[in-house]
Amino acid sequence: MMFKKNTLHSRINLFILGIILLIVTIGCFVAINIFFSIYENEMTRMVATGITEFEDIIIEENKDWLLSFSEGLTDPENHLLVKNDPVSIQALHQYIGHANNKALDFVKVSYQDGSNYEEILTDPNILTLASQNAVSSTTKPYFWIDGDTQLGLHLFCRYPLTGSDQSPAGTLLMGINLADQKKVDYMKNTAALEATVFAENTRIATTIVKNNENQIGTTLDPSIADMVLDQKLAYTGKAEILGDPYLVAYTPVLNPRDEVVGVLFVGKSIVSIYTIRNQIILYIAILGFLLLLFFYVVSNHWLRINITNPIRWVADTMKMISHGQYTVLENMPKAKYEEIEMLQTTMYDMVNELVTGKKNLETAAYIDSITGLPNRVSLYKKYQNVPLTDNRNTLKQVYYIDVDNLKYINNLFGHNVGDNLLLQVGKILKGLFSHYPNYEVYRISGDEFAICKSGSYDPDEIQYLAKSIIKEFEKAITIGEQIISASVSIGVSGNENCDGKKCNICTKECQDNLEQLLKKAELAMNQVKMNGKNNFMVFNPSMNEIIQRKASLQQDLKQALKNKQLEIYYQPKFDLASNRYDGFEALVRWNHDERGFIPPLEFIRIAEESNLIIELGDWILEESCRFISNYNLSHQSSYSIAVNISTFQLLNDDFEEKVTNVLEETGLDPCLLELEITETMLMNSMSIAYEKLKFLREKNISIALDDFGTGYSSLTYLKSLPITTVKLDKSFIDDIATDKLSLKIVENVIQIAKNIGLKIVVEGVETIDQLEILKDLPCNKIQGYYFSKPVSKLNLTEVLSEYP
């Protein structure tokens, strides 16, 4: 049998065992904290529920008792309050005495003839306190709470008396003490919660005992008093009660003058649980420290001798080999462990491949792996160190090319299709410039290419080649089974030749280096992006200001979203059939504190480019749905709301869930929500968009095709799309009053849409002539400045008053 050397396997097992012990200790520590955190959360929930139950016991049950007591007095069969005579008064006295088991303070009957009957069972000042609240005549019982530190906390009821013919016969005024120690004790016995009734900030009934003394007469803790008494806010959470930690819930009690006259409290002491937790944590921490200390001393020595030193020798050897000192292997010591021996053997094989691998790596460092084009490293290597005065070899023209919407294509079709698209773009550019030997194509980042030329600067050639690139990408690109319409945005920068005659002393400032040319070309390309993409632009200095404004607005937009500085305006829609407004379109507006009004097209484009559009769109959807739901509720109306949806929102995985959640949270009927999408958005993501819109339609949410006529304008799509409405773009109707062809086109579009069951909304109506023509066609709804511009929610009611 072959002798087998000792291996590291068993030793590593010991090492892992020690780590496991340490992990278990830490795990126990974490588990204990989680357990006690869950316990606290459960106790907090119990306390929050307990305060509600305590309110019912202290206030609502007493209200019910007073109401029952009053109804017994006014029962026609008893005839206790029908007549103001000695017999009735005696019966009334007996009834009060028999029923007074609820800490009744007083009963006062005031008759229509001015006479009174009073029974005061406690401090007469309580009746005086109740009489201070003058309540106008009412036909229903009226309850209120009042009191102070001296008189305590009391519930009062003013009950109207009527005769047999239901005519007013007088008033019954009663009071009952809310600080009932039995009910406070009942709360502790049934719910295991401490309970207290405060009059102002003084405990007048409580279950809290400290140092074997009941804490009646003590005051509310100052940290809570400010919130509950001064700010009139309820509070649930942690607090110190007379120096001890509690989970608590406080709710203020207000009198008719909106003054806090008392507080209800329930709580759970967590002194004991904190003590137990701290003890357990201390014991585990001590144990963990001892284990760690023992393990460190033992394992540190073993690791240094058996693993660290051998591995360090291998590392030092590899470092020397990386510097070409391959002879170090000739003096390699004999391995102690099998694994180290295997590593040494592998090193011999690796050295033989180092030279070949190094050459391959150098090649790969300069070539893009997807397109096979030279990369950014190659570009810098060629031009970065060329003197600016070398007119023959210095960089003269740079085309900075960005593939439009590559991220969108990756999301829609997958990264494999996106990579293939980049490969095709590289082939197209390389083929286009194959006849221009002074040009070279580079892929410099994810979706960006650069075309660079040395030797001479030719403005006419720049225009010609940039247009040629744009035209080349008008053709559709086929990738597998996908047909993709791609476009590019191009920025151009360049250096004119330096002939040494432009300056008296040559400073080279008339020439830009590689970094400057790339930056300028990128700025020009970004300007093309801002202007709508699929075009080219040559750099000029004014672009610096535009880019700076864009960057500044992007930061401001983030803050505006965070601080809720944006506002939604509402433009009414006019229903021709009912001759009234029946809904609105939600339009976001931004009035910047320093820059003034920012056009929506500008900051929405910034939001799309900076990934803020989803957050912005979600806010608009929720805010407008909440507003219209509340408006309909308060005005007893049924107006609908239309919200524009961006491509990025629609393609988001949880878009449908967000919409349904907003409707549920705001209480808006789904049939009153209309989502507006553009033709371009729908056509470019048909398969994904169709399923999402179909789901929303099944939820009874309306879908409108916005700006119809500005995109593909294909009527054949309308019959198969899950939409309910077509919004005809303003450009269709601008000249329908003067141009018969425009009128005929609009008439045919409306007729086709109606034939397939779609509603027609016409945008941009500004004149009476346009309105009259559209009435005759007819369309369903009108939207435009003829009726109203978009207005803030404060001015909406005034606009709606014209056509209620």
PDB file of N, CA and C in Angstrom, residues 310-340:
ATOM      1  N   PRO A 310       3.800  28.050   4.974  1.00  0.00           N
ATOM      2  CA  PRO A 310       3.887  27.426   3.641  1.00  0.00           C
ATOM      3  C   PRO A 310       3.197  28.239   2.549  1.00  0.00           C
ATOM      4  N   ILE A 311       2.021  28.775   2.860  1.00  0.00           N
ATOM      5  CA  ILE A 311       1.299  29.556   1.848  1.00  0.00           C
ATOM      6  C   ILE A 311       2.050  30.842   1.543  1.00  0.00           C
ATOM      7  N   ARG A 312       2.654  31.439   2.548  1.00  0.00           N
ATOM      8  CA  ARG A 312       3.405  32.677   2.321  1.00  0.00           C
ATOM      9  C   ARG A 312       4.603  32.406   1.387  1.00  0.00           C
ATOM     10  N   TRP A 313       5.236  31.232   1.577  1.00  0.00           N
ATOM     11  CA  TRP A 313       6.348  30.906   0.682  1.00  0.00           C
ATOM     12  C   TRP A 313       5.849  30.768  -0.754  1.00  0.00           C
ATOM     13  N   VAL A 314       4.678  30.126  -0.917  1.00  0.00           N
ATOM     14  CA  VAL A 314       4.115  29.986  -2.264  1.00  0.00           C
ATOM     15  C   VAL A 314       3.798  31.356  -2.840  1.00  0.00           C
ATOM     16  N   ALA A 315       3.227  32.243  -2.019  1.00  0.00           N
ATOM     17  CA  ALA A 315       2.871  33.586  -2.498  1.00  0.00           C
ATOM     18  C   ALA A 315       4.107  34.359  -2.926  1.00  0.00           C
ATOM     19  N   ASP A 316       5.172  34.282  -2.109  1.00  0.00           N
ATOM     20  CA  ASP A 316       6.410  34.985  -2.466  1.00  0.00           C
ATOM     21  C   ASP A 316       7.009  34.424  -3.755  1.00  0.00           C
ATOM     22  N   THR A 317       6.894  33.127  -3.911  1.00  0.00           N
ATOM     23  CA  THR A 317       7.400  32.496  -5.128  1.00  0.00           C
ATOM     24  C   THR A 317       6.626  32.956  -6.350  1.00  0.00           C
ATOM     25  N   MET A 318       5.304  33.009  -6.211  1.00  0.00           N
ATOM     26  CA  MET A 318       4.462  33.465  -7.332  1.00  0.00           C
ATOM     27  C   MET A 318       4.791  34.909  -7.700  1.00  0.00           C
ATOM     28  N   LYS A 319       5.067  35.735  -6.698  1.00  0.00           N
ATOM     29  CA  LYS A 319       5.407  37.125  -6.968  1.00  0.00           C
ATOM     30  C   LYS A 319       6.703  37.218  -7.773  1.00  0.00           C
ATOM     31  N   MET A 320       7.673  36.409  -7.403  1.00  0.00           N
ATOM     32  CA  MET A 320       8.951  36.409  -8.129  1.00  0.00           C
ATOM     33  C   MET A 320       8.769  35.900  -9.544  1.00  0.00           C
ATOM     34  N   ILE A 321       7.910  34.880  -9.709  1.00  0.00           N
ATOM     35  CA  ILE A 321       7.637  34.361 -11.052  1.00  0.00           C
ATOM     36  C   ILE A 321       6.977  35.428 -11.906  1.00  0.00           C
ATOM     37  N   SER A 322       6.057  36.229 -11.285  1.00  0.00           N
ATOM     38  CA  SER A 322       5.373  37.272 -12.054  1.00  0.00           C
ATOM     39  C   SER A 322       6.351  38.324 -12.565  1.00  0.00           C
ATOM     40  N   HIS A 323       7.516  38.446 -11.895  1.00  0.00           N
ATOM     41  CA  HIS A 323       8.542  39.376 -12.361  1.00  0.00           C
ATOM     42  C   HIS A 323       9.562  38.688 -13.271  1.00  0.00           C
ATOM     43  N   GLY A 324       9.264  37.451 -13.662  1.00  0.00           N
ATOM     44  CA  GLY A 324      10.136  36.746 -14.608  1.00  0.00           C
ATOM     45  C   GLY A 324      11.258  35.960 -13.980  1.00  0.00           C
ATOM     46  N   GLN A 325      11.288  35.832 -12.671  1.00  0.00           N
ATOM     47  CA  GLN A 325      12.357  35.091 -11.995  1.00  0.00           C
ATOM     48  C   GLN A 325      11.933  33.625 -11.819  1.00  0.00           C
ATOM     49  N   TYR A 326      11.931  32.904 -12.944  1.00  0.00           N
ATOM     50  CA  TYR A 326      11.425  31.533 -12.938  1.00  0.00           C
ATOM     51  C   TYR A 326      12.387  30.543 -12.267  1.00  0.00           C
ATOM     52  N   THR A 327      13.652  30.901 -12.076  1.00  0.00           N
ATOM     53  CA  THR A 327      14.637  29.976 -11.480  1.00  0.00           C
ATOM     54  C   THR A 327      14.360  29.701 -10.011  1.00  0.00           C
ATOM     55  N   VAL A 328      13.451  30.452  -9.389  1.00  0.00           N
ATOM     56  CA  VAL A 328      13.150  30.245  -7.984  1.00  0.00           C
ATOM     57  C   VAL A 328      12.593  28.852  -7.737  1.00  0.00           C
ATOM     58  N   LEU A 329      11.964  28.264  -8.771  1.00  0.00           N
ATOM     59  CA  LEU A 329      11.380  26.931  -8.617  1.00  0.00           C
ATOM     60  C   LEU A 329      12.444  25.859  -8.404  1.00  0.00           C
ATOM     61  N   GLU A 330      13.677  26.152  -8.822  1.00  0.00           N
ATOM     62  CA  GLU A 330      14.744  25.149  -8.666  1.00  0.00           C
ATOM     63  C   GLU A 330      15.080  24.935  -7.193  1.00  0.00           C
ATOM     64  N   ASN A 331      14.811  25.906  -6.346  1.00  0.00           N
ATOM     65  CA  ASN A 331      15.128  25.811  -4.916  1.00  0.00           C
ATOM     66  C   ASN A 331      13.878  25.600  -4.056  1.00  0.00           C
ATOM     67  N   MET A 332      12.834  25.056  -4.651  1.00  0.00           N
ATOM     68  CA  MET A 332      11.572  24.865  -3.934  1.00  0.00           C
ATOM     69  C   MET A 332      11.739  23.815  -2.832  1.00  0.00           C
ATOM     70  N   PRO A 333      11.354  24.122  -1.573  1.00  0.00           N
ATOM     71  CA  PRO A 333      11.493  23.154  -0.481  1.00  0.00           C
ATOM     72  C   PRO A 333      10.494  22.011  -0.629  1.00  0.00           C
ATOM     73  N   LYS A 334      10.778  20.931   0.075  1.00  0.00           N
ATOM     74  CA  LYS A 334       9.894  19.773   0.023  1.00  0.00           C
ATOM     75  C   LYS A 334       8.603  20.074   0.773  1.00  0.00           C
ATOM     76  N   ALA A 335       7.487  19.714   0.166  1.00  0.00           N
ATOM     77  CA  ALA A 335       6.182  20.015   0.754  1.00  0.00           C
ATOM     78  C   ALA A 335       5.889  19.105   1.928  1.00  0.00           C
ATOM     79  N   LYS A 336       5.271  19.647   2.972  1.00  0.00           N
ATOM     80  CA  LYS A 336       4.890  18.872   4.145  1.00  0.00           C
ATOM     81  C   LYS A 336       3.514  18.248   3.980  1.00  0.00           C
ATOM     82  N   TYR A 337       2.631  18.937   3.252  1.00  0.00           N
ATOM     83  CA  TYR A 337       1.267  18.446   3.071  1.00  0.00           C
ATOM     84  C   TYR A 337       0.991  18.164   1.609  1.00  0.00           C
ATOM     85  N   GLU A 338       0.053  17.261   1.403  1.00  0.00           N
ATOM     86  CA  GLU A 338      -0.301  16.834   0.049  1.00  0.00           C
ATOM     87  C   GLU A 338      -0.802  18.001  -0.789  1.00  0.00           C
ATOM     88  N   GLU A 339      -1.612  18.873  -0.175  1.00  0.00           N
ATOM     89  CA  GLU A 339      -2.179  19.983  -0.933  1.00  0.00           C
ATOM     90  C   GLU A 339      -1.089  20.945  -1.403  1.00  0.00           C
ATOM     91  N   ILE A 340      -0.094  21.204  -0.533  1.00  0.00           N
ATOM     92  CA  ILE A 340       0.999  22.096  -0.923  1.00  0.00           C
ATOM     93  C   ILE A 340       1.804  21.473  -2.064  1.00  0.00           C
TER      94      ILE A 340
END
